[in-house]
Amino acid sequence: MDVIALSDPTDAQIEEWQAVAAAVWAHDHPDEPAPEPEQVRARLMVPPMASRNLMWTARDATGRTCGVAYLRLPDDVGRAGEVDVQVLPEARRRGIGTRLLAAAADGLRAGYCKTVIVQALAGTPAVPFLEARGFHCVLSLRGMLLRLDEVDASQVAELVAAGHPDYRLLRWTGTVAEGLAGELAMAKRAMADMSLGDMTAFRWDADRVREMAETVTARGETLYTVAALHGPASAPRIAGFTEVVVSAAAPERASQYDTAVVPEHRGRRLGIWLKAAMLEWLRDERPDVREIETDNADDNSHMLAVNEELGFRRERDYLDFQADTSDLPTTAC
Ligand SMILES: CC(C)(COP(=O)(O)OP(=O)(O)OC[C@H]1O[C@@H](n2cnc3c(N)ncnc32)[C@H](O)[C@@H]1OP(=O)(O)O)[C@@H](O)C(=O)NCCC(=O)NCCS
């Protein structure tokens, strides 16, 4: 078995990757819609902001691709990298996952990155694999789903109408207006108090906010944002915001991205107001969206309460694992 680094993957290599991803998804996430091939391609070809993508494939003796490893290597080595290893169901327990992880771990160490995170679906082989290979669990998350045809439209309309006299709603698609990029970055920093296990928060600034929106667009996705503004119209401040991303390749299931209310504006039901306004907007603008998925840390009681009031239901549990890259296997031995 050979492990090969893909520096600039060809179409054929991407198709082989897509085939592994589809087989793994069908085996390990049988009741969830698999990512579309275009989504897999976009993930490989468009790195998340402030990061590089590195990739490896494992080939068996017949030349068939039997496993893949993805590494997001952050530009800022103080931030955690992120790894995803996938092995065809019929090729497991033969050390292929370990070999792929070792290649990614060498990439992390060569990039001076000291910490790495992996997300695993609870109850799948990923959990004993990660525990056996140097990772420990740092966070439990609930995967939640809202089916839009089950949403009570009158409840949502009431929530939107209730609002708050000191705030007004603003919504936009894609990149935030120039004058509000710094404000949005400040509001995003409000998420720093969210539970991240041992991980450090991302340092948001106006450039990062724009870069994040551009990355979403480059992946063939649309970013919808609703924000609550306060203060004078000439110099508005953002008190809170919520973001949803809709993929052109799979619009039926949208993804909830960040939601945050700045600490001094909390306790005024701005979070549920923002999310209700987002639901109304998507219903009018994107009737092709049928569901919204999100995940919330188990201990994020406020966000869980907001989501449950809107009708989000727990579907599955995820675990975030973390490791020191010095504890991970190496290809050298
Ligand atoms: C997790 C995954 C990559 C492991 O790949 P693999 O090639 O089977 O892993 P390895 O053969 O290198 O296993 C290494 C060790 O992990 C542990 N392990 C792996 N799978 C296990 C399982 N199903 N049950 C118990 N222990 C397991 C064992 O300690 C194993 O060593 P052993 O076989 O000598 O006992 C594979 O199951 C997979 O593709 N899962 C779906 C994708 C996924 O969830 N990825 C996210 C996590 S990176």
PDB file of C-alpha atoms in Angstrom, residues 23-321:
ATOM      1  CA  ALA A  23     -18.650   4.969   0.182  1.00  0.00           C
ATOM      2  CA  VAL A  24     -17.539   6.125   3.638  1.00  0.00           C
ATOM      3  CA  TRP A  25     -20.549   8.392   3.986  1.00  0.00           C
ATOM      4  CA  ALA A  26     -22.998   5.642   3.011  1.00  0.00           C
ATOM      5  CA  HIS A  27     -21.418   3.337   5.593  1.00  0.00           C
ATOM      6  CA  ASP A  28     -20.880   5.719   8.522  1.00  0.00           C
ATOM      7  CA  HIS A  29     -23.710   8.251   8.030  1.00  0.00           C
ATOM      8  CA  PRO A  30     -26.415   6.069   6.403  1.00  0.00           C
ATOM      9  CA  ASP A  31     -29.344   8.300   7.373  1.00  0.00           C
ATOM     10  CA  GLU A  32     -27.804  11.581   6.229  1.00  0.00           C
ATOM     11  CA  PRO A  33     -27.618  13.014   2.706  1.00  0.00           C
ATOM     12  CA  ALA A  34     -24.084  12.497   1.360  1.00  0.00           C
ATOM     13  CA  PRO A  35     -22.134  15.554   0.235  1.00  0.00           C
ATOM     14  CA  GLU A  36     -22.515  16.131  -3.488  1.00  0.00           C
ATOM     15  CA  PRO A  37     -19.356  15.549  -5.578  1.00  0.00           C
ATOM     16  CA  GLU A  38     -19.173  19.316  -6.253  1.00  0.00           C
ATOM     17  CA  GLN A  39     -19.109  19.946  -2.510  1.00  0.00           C
ATOM     18  CA  VAL A  40     -16.262  17.437  -2.028  1.00  0.00           C
ATOM     19  CA  ARG A  41     -14.328  19.063  -4.888  1.00  0.00           C
ATOM     20  CA  ALA A  42     -14.873  22.560  -3.477  1.00  0.00           C
ATOM     21  CA  ARG A  43     -13.658  21.467  -0.051  1.00  0.00           C
ATOM     22  CA  LEU A  44     -10.431  20.145  -1.565  1.00  0.00           C
ATOM     23  CA  MET A  45      -9.793  22.999  -3.972  1.00  0.00           C
ATOM     24  CA  VAL A  46     -10.857  26.044  -1.907  1.00  0.00           C
ATOM     25  CA  PRO A  47      -8.986  26.195   1.414  1.00  0.00           C
ATOM     26  CA  PRO A  48     -10.775  27.726   4.399  1.00  0.00           C
ATOM     27  CA  MET A  49      -9.612  31.257   5.133  1.00  0.00           C
ATOM     28  CA  ALA A  50      -6.109  31.749   6.527  1.00  0.00           C
ATOM     29  CA  SER A  51      -5.232  28.106   5.806  1.00  0.00           C
ATOM     30  CA  ARG A  52      -3.755  25.753   3.230  1.00  0.00           C
ATOM     31  CA  ASN A  53      -5.148  22.383   2.213  1.00  0.00           C
ATOM     32  CA  LEU A  54      -2.843  19.346   2.069  1.00  0.00           C
ATOM     33  CA  MET A  55      -4.093  15.956   0.816  1.00  0.00           C
ATOM     34  CA  TRP A  56      -2.964  12.352   0.649  1.00  0.00           C
ATOM     35  CA  THR A  57      -4.445   9.203  -0.858  1.00  0.00           C
ATOM     36  CA  ALA A  58      -3.685   5.555  -0.075  1.00  0.00           C
ATOM     37  CA  ARG A  59      -3.519   3.072  -2.979  1.00  0.00           C
ATOM     38  CA  ASP A  60      -3.698  -0.674  -2.559  1.00  0.00           C
ATOM     39  CA  ALA A  61      -1.625  -3.187  -4.558  1.00  0.00           C
ATOM     40  CA  THR A  62      -4.134  -3.041  -7.451  1.00  0.00           C
ATOM     41  CA  GLY A  63      -3.799   0.761  -7.694  1.00  0.00           C
ATOM     42  CA  ARG A  64      -7.268   1.379  -6.249  1.00  0.00           C
ATOM     43  CA  THR A  65      -7.660   4.373  -3.925  1.00  0.00           C
ATOM     44  CA  CYS A  66      -8.688   2.869  -0.583  1.00  0.00           C
ATOM     45  CA  GLY A  67      -8.293   5.871   1.744  1.00  0.00           C
ATOM     46  CA  VAL A  68      -7.830   9.621   1.826  1.00  0.00           C
ATOM     47  CA  ALA A  69      -6.530  12.206   4.302  1.00  0.00           C
ATOM     48  CA  TYR A  70      -7.269  15.927   4.315  1.00  0.00           C
ATOM     49  CA  LEU A  71      -5.298  18.445   6.371  1.00  0.00           C
ATOM     50  CA  ARG A  72      -6.199  22.091   6.924  1.00  0.00           C
ATOM     51  CA  LEU A  73      -2.916  23.709   7.883  1.00  0.00           C
ATOM     52  CA  PRO A  74      -3.452  27.173   9.426  1.00  0.00           C
ATOM     53  CA  ASP A  75      -1.222  30.080   8.367  1.00  0.00           C
ATOM     54  CA  ASP A  76      -1.021  31.085  12.028  1.00  0.00           C
ATOM     55  CA  VAL A  77       0.828  28.167  13.635  1.00  0.00           C
ATOM     56  CA  GLY A  78      -0.679  29.110  17.005  1.00  0.00           C
ATOM     57  CA  ARG A  79      -4.048  27.882  15.743  1.00  0.00           C
ATOM     58  CA  ALA A  80      -5.064  24.239  15.582  1.00  0.00           C
ATOM     59  CA  GLY A  81      -4.871  22.328  12.308  1.00  0.00           C
ATOM     60  CA  GLU A  82      -7.698  20.034  11.275  1.00  0.00           C
ATOM     61  CA  VAL A  83      -7.506  16.506   9.908  1.00  0.00           C
ATOM     62  CA  ASP A  84     -10.036  14.169   8.298  1.00  0.00           C
ATOM     63  CA  VAL A  85      -9.050  10.586   7.462  1.00  0.00           C
ATOM     64  CA  GLN A  86     -11.405   8.263   5.546  1.00  0.00           C
ATOM     65  CA  VAL A  87     -10.845   4.610   4.661  1.00  0.00           C
ATOM     66  CA  LEU A  88     -13.130   2.441   2.529  1.00  0.00           C
ATOM     67  CA  PRO A  89     -15.241   0.225   4.822  1.00  0.00           C
ATOM     68  CA  GLU A  90     -13.847  -2.990   3.314  1.00  0.00           C
ATOM     69  CA  ALA A  91     -10.227  -1.830   3.786  1.00  0.00           C
ATOM     70  CA  ARG A  92     -10.388  -0.996   7.504  1.00  0.00           C
ATOM     71  CA  ARG A  93      -8.348  -2.392  10.424  1.00  0.00           C
ATOM     72  CA  ARG A  94      -5.298  -2.906   8.225  1.00  0.00           C
ATOM     73  CA  GLY A  95      -3.369   0.159   9.355  1.00  0.00           C
ATOM     74  CA  ILE A  96      -4.351   2.353   6.381  1.00  0.00           C
ATOM     75  CA  GLY A  97      -5.985   4.999   8.602  1.00  0.00           C
ATOM     76  CA  THR A  98      -2.867   5.111  10.765  1.00  0.00           C
ATOM     77  CA  ARG A  99      -0.565   5.504   7.729  1.00  0.00           C
ATOM     78  CA  LEU A 100      -2.702   8.355   6.392  1.00  0.00           C
ATOM     79  CA  LEU A 101      -2.850  10.038   9.803  1.00  0.00           C
ATOM     80  CA  ALA A 102       0.948   9.732  10.065  1.00  0.00           C
ATOM     81  CA  ALA A 103       1.360  11.501   6.691  1.00  0.00           C
ATOM     82  CA  ALA A 104      -0.931  14.313   7.835  1.00  0.00           C
ATOM     83  CA  ALA A 105       0.855  14.494  11.204  1.00  0.00           C
ATOM     84  CA  ASP A 106       4.209  14.867   9.418  1.00  0.00           C
ATOM     85  CA  GLY A 107       2.617  17.707   7.412  1.00  0.00           C
ATOM     86  CA  LEU A 108       1.474  19.385  10.634  1.00  0.00           C
ATOM     87  CA  ARG A 109       4.876  19.081  12.274  1.00  0.00           C
ATOM     88  CA  ALA A 110       6.658  20.302   9.128  1.00  0.00           C
ATOM     89  CA  GLY A 111       4.325  23.337   9.241  1.00  0.00           C
ATOM     90  CA  TYR A 112       5.209  23.944  12.943  1.00  0.00           C
ATOM     91  CA  CYS A 113       1.594  23.368  13.952  1.00  0.00           C
ATOM     92  CA  LYS A 114       1.446  21.994  17.486  1.00  0.00           C
ATOM     93  CA  THR A 115      -2.239  21.134  17.902  1.00  0.00           C
ATOM     94  CA  VAL A 116      -4.774  19.370  15.716  1.00  0.00           C
ATOM     95  CA  ILE A 117      -8.503  18.801  15.951  1.00  0.00           C
ATOM     96  CA  VAL A 118     -10.802  16.204  14.378  1.00  0.00           C
ATOM     97  CA  GLN A 119     -14.569  15.948  14.497  1.00  0.00           C
ATOM     98  CA  ALA A 120     -16.069  12.456  14.761  1.00  0.00           C
ATOM     99  CA  LEU A 121     -19.602  11.142  14.756  1.00  0.00           C
ATOM    100  CA  ALA A 122     -20.248   9.540  18.163  1.00  0.00           C
ATOM    101  CA  GLY A 123     -20.581   5.755  18.069  1.00  0.00           C
ATOM    102  CA  THR A 124     -18.525   5.270  14.877  1.00  0.00           C
ATOM    103  CA  PRO A 125     -15.089   3.598  14.481  1.00  0.00           C
ATOM    104  CA  ALA A 126     -13.500   7.064  14.316  1.00  0.00           C
ATOM    105  CA  VAL A 127     -13.796   7.285  18.119  1.00  0.00           C
ATOM    106  CA  PRO A 128     -11.668   4.217  19.079  1.00  0.00           C
ATOM    107  CA  PHE A 129      -9.317   5.027  16.174  1.00  0.00           C
ATOM    108  CA  LEU A 130      -8.639   8.546  17.434  1.00  0.00           C
ATOM    109  CA  GLU A 131      -8.327   7.389  21.045  1.00  0.00           C
ATOM    110  CA  ALA A 132      -5.821   4.730  19.962  1.00  0.00           C
ATOM    111  CA  ARG A 133      -3.741   7.234  17.998  1.00  0.00           C
ATOM    112  CA  GLY A 134      -3.070  10.036  20.493  1.00  0.00           C
ATOM    113  CA  PHE A 135      -6.278  12.129  20.544  1.00  0.00           C
ATOM    114  CA  HIS A 136      -8.509  13.005  23.495  1.00  0.00           C
ATOM    115  CA  CYS A 137     -12.085  14.261  23.444  1.00  0.00           C
ATOM    116  CA  VAL A 138     -12.420  17.998  24.230  1.00  0.00           C
ATOM    117  CA  LEU A 139     -16.025  18.793  23.340  1.00  0.00           C
ATOM    118  CA  SER A 140     -19.416  17.099  22.888  1.00  0.00           C
ATOM    119  CA  LEU A 141     -21.759  18.590  20.311  1.00  0.00           C
ATOM    120  CA  ARG A 142     -25.387  18.008  19.407  1.00  0.00           C
ATOM    121  CA  GLY A 143     -26.133  17.810  15.705  1.00  0.00           C
ATOM    122  CA  MET A 144     -29.544  19.518  15.310  1.00  0.00           C
ATOM    123  CA  LEU A 145     -31.883  19.717  12.337  1.00  0.00           C
ATOM    124  CA  LEU A 146     -34.817  22.019  11.586  1.00  0.00           C
ATOM    125  CA  ARG A 147     -37.299  20.798   8.958  1.00  0.00           C
ATOM    126  CA  LEU A 148     -38.758  23.948   7.477  1.00  0.00           C
ATOM    127  CA  ASP A 149     -42.118  22.382   6.587  1.00  0.00           C
ATOM    128  CA  GLU A 150     -42.565  21.696  10.328  1.00  0.00           C
ATOM    129  CA  VAL A 151     -41.876  25.288  11.344  1.00  0.00           C
ATOM    130  CA  ASP A 152     -44.848  27.129  12.836  1.00  0.00           C
ATOM    131  CA  ALA A 153     -45.017  30.166  10.512  1.00  0.00           C
ATOM    132  CA  SER A 154     -47.268  32.163  12.854  1.00  0.00           C
ATOM    133  CA  GLN A 155     -44.862  31.611  15.762  1.00  0.00           C
ATOM    134  CA  VAL A 156     -41.979  32.806  13.603  1.00  0.00           C
ATOM    135  CA  ALA A 157     -43.981  35.867  12.466  1.00  0.00           C
ATOM    136  CA  GLU A 158     -44.749  36.711  16.117  1.00  0.00           C
ATOM    137  CA  LEU A 159     -41.089  36.375  17.087  1.00  0.00           C
ATOM    138  CA  VAL A 160     -40.037  38.667  14.239  1.00  0.00           C
ATOM    139  CA  ALA A 161     -42.769  41.206  15.048  1.00  0.00           C
ATOM    140  CA  ALA A 162     -41.869  41.190  18.769  1.00  0.00           C
ATOM    141  CA  GLY A 163     -38.380  42.548  17.999  1.00  0.00           C
ATOM    142  CA  HIS A 164     -36.945  45.167  20.311  1.00  0.00           C
ATOM    143  CA  PRO A 165     -37.472  48.947  20.029  1.00  0.00           C
ATOM    144  CA  ASP A 166     -33.757  49.741  20.465  1.00  0.00           C
ATOM    145  CA  TYR A 167     -32.626  47.564  17.560  1.00  0.00           C
ATOM    146  CA  ARG A 168     -33.316  47.212  13.836  1.00  0.00           C
ATOM    147  CA  LEU A 169     -32.660  44.333  11.483  1.00  0.00           C
ATOM    148  CA  LEU A 170     -30.354  44.456   8.471  1.00  0.00           C
ATOM    149  CA  ARG A 171     -29.786  41.554   6.079  1.00  0.00           C
ATOM    150  CA  TRP A 172     -27.379  40.921   3.239  1.00  0.00           C
ATOM    151  CA  THR A 173     -26.008  38.131   1.056  1.00  0.00           C
ATOM    152  CA  GLY A 174     -22.299  37.561   0.540  1.00  0.00           C
ATOM    153  CA  THR A 175     -19.805  40.100   1.827  1.00  0.00           C
ATOM    154  CA  VAL A 176     -20.866  42.643   4.450  1.00  0.00           C
ATOM    155  CA  ALA A 177     -21.065  46.321   3.420  1.00  0.00           C
ATOM    156  CA  GLU A 178     -17.691  48.058   3.678  1.00  0.00           C
ATOM    157  CA  GLY A 179     -18.646  50.243   6.652  1.00  0.00           C
ATOM    158  CA  LEU A 180     -19.803  47.294   8.760  1.00  0.00           C
ATOM    159  CA  ALA A 181     -16.915  44.842   8.288  1.00  0.00           C
ATOM    160  CA  GLY A 182     -15.095  46.004  11.435  1.00  0.00           C
ATOM    161  CA  GLU A 183     -18.353  45.898  13.408  1.00  0.00           C
ATOM    162  CA  LEU A 184     -19.082  42.366  12.230  1.00  0.00           C
ATOM    163  CA  ALA A 185     -15.558  41.300  13.202  1.00  0.00           C
ATOM    164  CA  MET A 186     -16.150  42.730  16.675  1.00  0.00           C
ATOM    165  CA  ALA A 187     -19.439  40.853  16.984  1.00  0.00           C
ATOM    166  CA  LYS A 188     -17.705  37.656  15.837  1.00  0.00           C
ATOM    167  CA  ARG A 189     -15.162  38.102  18.586  1.00  0.00           C
ATOM    168  CA  ALA A 190     -18.141  37.906  20.963  1.00  0.00           C
ATOM    169  CA  MET A 191     -18.198  34.197  20.224  1.00  0.00           C
ATOM    170  CA  ALA A 192     -14.886  33.859  22.056  1.00  0.00           C
ATOM    171  CA  ASP A 193     -16.803  32.941  25.217  1.00  0.00           C
ATOM    172  CA  MET A 194     -18.392  29.964  23.467  1.00  0.00           C
ATOM    173  CA  SER A 195     -17.109  26.590  24.604  1.00  0.00           C
ATOM    174  CA  LEU A 196     -14.197  25.535  22.381  1.00  0.00           C
ATOM    175  CA  GLY A 197     -12.675  22.927  24.652  1.00  0.00           C
ATOM    176  CA  ASP A 198      -8.944  23.654  24.838  1.00  0.00           C
ATOM    177  CA  MET A 199      -8.957  25.461  21.485  1.00  0.00           C
ATOM    178  CA  THR A 200      -8.147  29.118  21.019  1.00  0.00           C
ATOM    179  CA  ALA A 201     -10.635  31.429  19.322  1.00  0.00           C
ATOM    180  CA  PHE A 202     -10.026  32.740  15.807  1.00  0.00           C
ATOM    181  CA  ARG A 203      -8.826  36.366  15.709  1.00  0.00           C
ATOM    182  CA  TRP A 204     -11.467  38.104  13.598  1.00  0.00           C
ATOM    183  CA  ASP A 205     -10.828  41.430  11.878  1.00  0.00           C
ATOM    184  CA  ALA A 206     -12.443  43.222   8.922  1.00  0.00           C
ATOM    185  CA  ASP A 207     -10.184  41.489   6.358  1.00  0.00           C
ATOM    186  CA  ARG A 208     -10.947  38.044   7.816  1.00  0.00           C
ATOM    187  CA  VAL A 209     -14.686  38.743   7.695  1.00  0.00           C
ATOM    188  CA  ARG A 210     -14.428  39.603   3.987  1.00  0.00           C
ATOM    189  CA  GLU A 211     -12.147  36.650   3.310  1.00  0.00           C
ATOM    190  CA  MET A 212     -14.616  34.256   4.940  1.00  0.00           C
ATOM    191  CA  ALA A 213     -17.464  35.514   2.705  1.00  0.00           C
ATOM    192  CA  GLU A 214     -15.240  35.241  -0.385  1.00  0.00           C
ATOM    193  CA  THR A 215     -14.313  31.656   0.525  1.00  0.00           C
ATOM    194  CA  VAL A 216     -17.991  30.718   0.799  1.00  0.00           C
ATOM    195  CA  THR A 217     -18.663  32.222  -2.649  1.00  0.00           C
ATOM    196  CA  ALA A 218     -15.631  30.477  -4.172  1.00  0.00           C
ATOM    197  CA  ARG A 219     -17.077  27.155  -2.982  1.00  0.00           C
ATOM    198  CA  GLY A 220     -20.307  27.757  -4.902  1.00  0.00           C
ATOM    199  CA  GLU A 221     -22.264  28.648  -1.766  1.00  0.00           C
ATOM    200  CA  THR A 222     -24.307  31.673  -0.731  1.00  0.00           C
ATOM    201  CA  LEU A 223     -23.874  33.300   2.664  1.00  0.00           C
ATOM    202  CA  TYR A 224     -27.022  34.856   4.183  1.00  0.00           C
ATOM    203  CA  THR A 225     -26.556  37.176   7.174  1.00  0.00           C
ATOM    204  CA  VAL A 226     -29.120  38.917   9.401  1.00  0.00           C
ATOM    205  CA  ALA A 227     -27.773  41.439  11.919  1.00  0.00           C
ATOM    206  CA  ALA A 228     -29.353  43.472  14.723  1.00  0.00           C
ATOM    207  CA  LEU A 229     -28.130  47.067  14.597  1.00  0.00           C
ATOM    208  CA  HIS A 230     -28.319  49.769  17.230  1.00  0.00           C
ATOM    209  CA  GLY A 231     -27.103  53.328  17.550  1.00  0.00           C
ATOM    210  CA  PRO A 232     -27.383  56.160  14.986  1.00  0.00           C
ATOM    211  CA  ALA A 233     -27.928  55.319  11.311  1.00  0.00           C
ATOM    212  CA  SER A 234     -24.737  57.250  10.480  1.00  0.00           C
ATOM    213  CA  ALA A 235     -22.606  55.014  12.728  1.00  0.00           C
ATOM    214  CA  PRO A 236     -24.513  51.793  13.388  1.00  0.00           C
ATOM    215  CA  ARG A 237     -23.182  49.140  15.750  1.00  0.00           C
ATOM    216  CA  ILE A 238     -23.818  45.399  15.381  1.00  0.00           C
ATOM    217  CA  ALA A 239     -25.345  43.917  18.542  1.00  0.00           C
ATOM    218  CA  GLY A 240     -25.735  40.422  17.105  1.00  0.00           C
ATOM    219  CA  PHE A 241     -25.930  38.450  13.886  1.00  0.00           C
ATOM    220  CA  THR A 242     -26.759  35.052  12.444  1.00  0.00           C
ATOM    221  CA  GLU A 243     -25.418  33.386   9.275  1.00  0.00           C
ATOM    222  CA  VAL A 244     -26.772  30.563   7.095  1.00  0.00           C
ATOM    223  CA  VAL A 245     -24.981  29.084   4.077  1.00  0.00           C
ATOM    224  CA  VAL A 246     -26.797  27.497   1.124  1.00  0.00           C
ATOM    225  CA  SER A 247     -24.852  25.367  -1.330  1.00  0.00           C
ATOM    226  CA  ALA A 248     -25.758  25.552  -5.029  1.00  0.00           C
ATOM    227  CA  ALA A 249     -25.007  21.824  -5.310  1.00  0.00           C
ATOM    228  CA  ALA A 250     -27.261  20.785  -2.398  1.00  0.00           C
ATOM    229  CA  PRO A 251     -29.628  23.635  -1.528  1.00  0.00           C
ATOM    230  CA  GLU A 252     -32.148  21.374   0.262  1.00  0.00           C
ATOM    231  CA  ARG A 253     -30.028  21.272   3.413  1.00  0.00           C
ATOM    232  CA  ALA A 254     -28.596  24.632   4.471  1.00  0.00           C
ATOM    233  CA  SER A 255     -25.954  25.018   7.162  1.00  0.00           C
ATOM    234  CA  GLN A 256     -26.180  27.315  10.105  1.00  0.00           C
ATOM    235  CA  TYR A 257     -22.873  29.150  10.505  1.00  0.00           C
ATOM    236  CA  ASP A 258     -22.163  31.597  13.322  1.00  0.00           C
ATOM    237  CA  THR A 259     -24.733  33.236  15.578  1.00  0.00           C
ATOM    238  CA  ALA A 260     -23.624  35.616  18.307  1.00  0.00           C
ATOM    239  CA  VAL A 261     -24.974  38.413  20.458  1.00  0.00           C
ATOM    240  CA  VAL A 262     -22.421  40.855  21.879  1.00  0.00           C
ATOM    241  CA  PRO A 263     -22.288  40.382  25.701  1.00  0.00           C
ATOM    242  CA  GLU A 264     -23.795  43.766  26.686  1.00  0.00           C
ATOM    243  CA  HIS A 265     -26.844  43.115  24.440  1.00  0.00           C
ATOM    244  CA  ARG A 266     -27.670  39.663  25.755  1.00  0.00           C
ATOM    245  CA  GLY A 267     -30.860  38.769  27.646  1.00  0.00           C
ATOM    246  CA  ARG A 268     -33.129  40.720  25.223  1.00  0.00           C
ATOM    247  CA  ARG A 269     -34.120  37.797  22.990  1.00  0.00           C
ATOM    248  CA  LEU A 270     -32.032  39.190  20.124  1.00  0.00           C
ATOM    249  CA  GLY A 271     -30.737  35.680  19.294  1.00  0.00           C
ATOM    250  CA  ILE A 272     -34.176  34.213  18.630  1.00  0.00           C
ATOM    251  CA  TRP A 273     -35.304  37.412  16.882  1.00  0.00           C
ATOM    252  CA  LEU A 274     -32.371  37.164  14.462  1.00  0.00           C
ATOM    253  CA  LYS A 275     -32.915  33.477  13.787  1.00  0.00           C
ATOM    254  CA  ALA A 276     -36.676  33.910  13.281  1.00  0.00           C
ATOM    255  CA  ALA A 277     -35.963  36.737  10.804  1.00  0.00           C
ATOM    256  CA  MET A 278     -33.531  34.452   8.981  1.00  0.00           C
ATOM    257  CA  LEU A 279     -36.228  31.756   8.709  1.00  0.00           C
ATOM    258  CA  GLU A 280     -38.726  34.221   7.226  1.00  0.00           C
ATOM    259  CA  TRP A 281     -36.124  35.473   4.765  1.00  0.00           C
ATOM    260  CA  LEU A 282     -35.115  32.004   3.598  1.00  0.00           C
ATOM    261  CA  ARG A 283     -38.757  30.959   3.233  1.00  0.00           C
ATOM    262  CA  ASP A 284     -39.367  33.886   0.860  1.00  0.00           C
ATOM    263  CA  GLU A 285     -35.994  33.943  -0.901  1.00  0.00           C
ATOM    264  CA  ARG A 286     -34.995  30.266  -0.976  1.00  0.00           C
ATOM    265  CA  PRO A 287     -38.004  27.927  -1.165  1.00  0.00           C
ATOM    266  CA  ASP A 288     -35.551  25.235  -2.316  1.00  0.00           C
ATOM    267  CA  VAL A 289     -34.110  25.106   1.240  1.00  0.00           C
ATOM    268  CA  ARG A 290     -35.974  22.340   3.118  1.00  0.00           C
ATOM    269  CA  GLU A 291     -33.804  21.894   6.224  1.00  0.00           C
ATOM    270  CA  ILE A 292     -31.199  23.739   8.259  1.00  0.00           C
ATOM    271  CA  GLU A 293     -28.512  21.835  10.143  1.00  0.00           C
ATOM    272  CA  THR A 294     -26.460  23.113  13.020  1.00  0.00           C
ATOM    273  CA  ASP A 295     -24.364  21.811  15.852  1.00  0.00           C
ATOM    274  CA  ASN A 296     -24.207  23.188  19.340  1.00  0.00           C
ATOM    275  CA  ALA A 297     -21.820  22.440  22.178  1.00  0.00           C
ATOM    276  CA  ASP A 298     -23.619  20.410  24.841  1.00  0.00           C
ATOM    277  CA  ASP A 299     -22.979  23.126  27.427  1.00  0.00           C
ATOM    278  CA  ASN A 300     -24.193  26.036  25.248  1.00  0.00           C
ATOM    279  CA  SER A 301     -27.557  26.130  27.024  1.00  0.00           C
ATOM    280  CA  HIS A 302     -28.665  29.523  25.625  1.00  0.00           C
ATOM    281  CA  MET A 303     -28.176  28.555  21.982  1.00  0.00           C
ATOM    282  CA  LEU A 304     -29.730  25.128  22.567  1.00  0.00           C
ATOM    283  CA  ALA A 305     -32.797  26.809  24.114  1.00  0.00           C
ATOM    284  CA  VAL A 306     -33.124  29.209  21.149  1.00  0.00           C
ATOM    285  CA  ASN A 307     -32.816  26.391  18.627  1.00  0.00           C
ATOM    286  CA  GLU A 308     -35.267  24.135  20.457  1.00  0.00           C
ATOM    287  CA  GLU A 309     -37.846  26.957  20.666  1.00  0.00           C
ATOM    288  CA  LEU A 310     -37.581  27.367  16.880  1.00  0.00           C
ATOM    289  CA  GLY A 311     -38.089  23.625  16.369  1.00  0.00           C
ATOM    290  CA  PHE A 312     -34.549  22.285  15.860  1.00  0.00           C
ATOM    291  CA  ARG A 313     -34.398  18.628  16.935  1.00  0.00           C
ATOM    292  CA  ARG A 314     -31.409  16.609  18.065  1.00  0.00           C
ATOM    293  CA  GLU A 315     -30.388  14.168  15.328  1.00  0.00           C
ATOM    294  CA  ARG A 316     -26.946  12.883  16.284  1.00  0.00           C
ATOM    295  CA  ASP A 317     -23.983  13.578  18.528  1.00  0.00           C
ATOM    296  CA  TYR A 318     -20.514  14.664  17.510  1.00  0.00           C
ATOM    297  CA  LEU A 319     -17.273  14.676  19.451  1.00  0.00           C
ATOM    298  CA  ASP A 320     -14.374  17.043  18.908  1.00  0.00           C
ATOM    299  CA  PHE A 321     -11.005  15.408  19.487  1.00  0.00           C
TER     300      PHE A 321
END
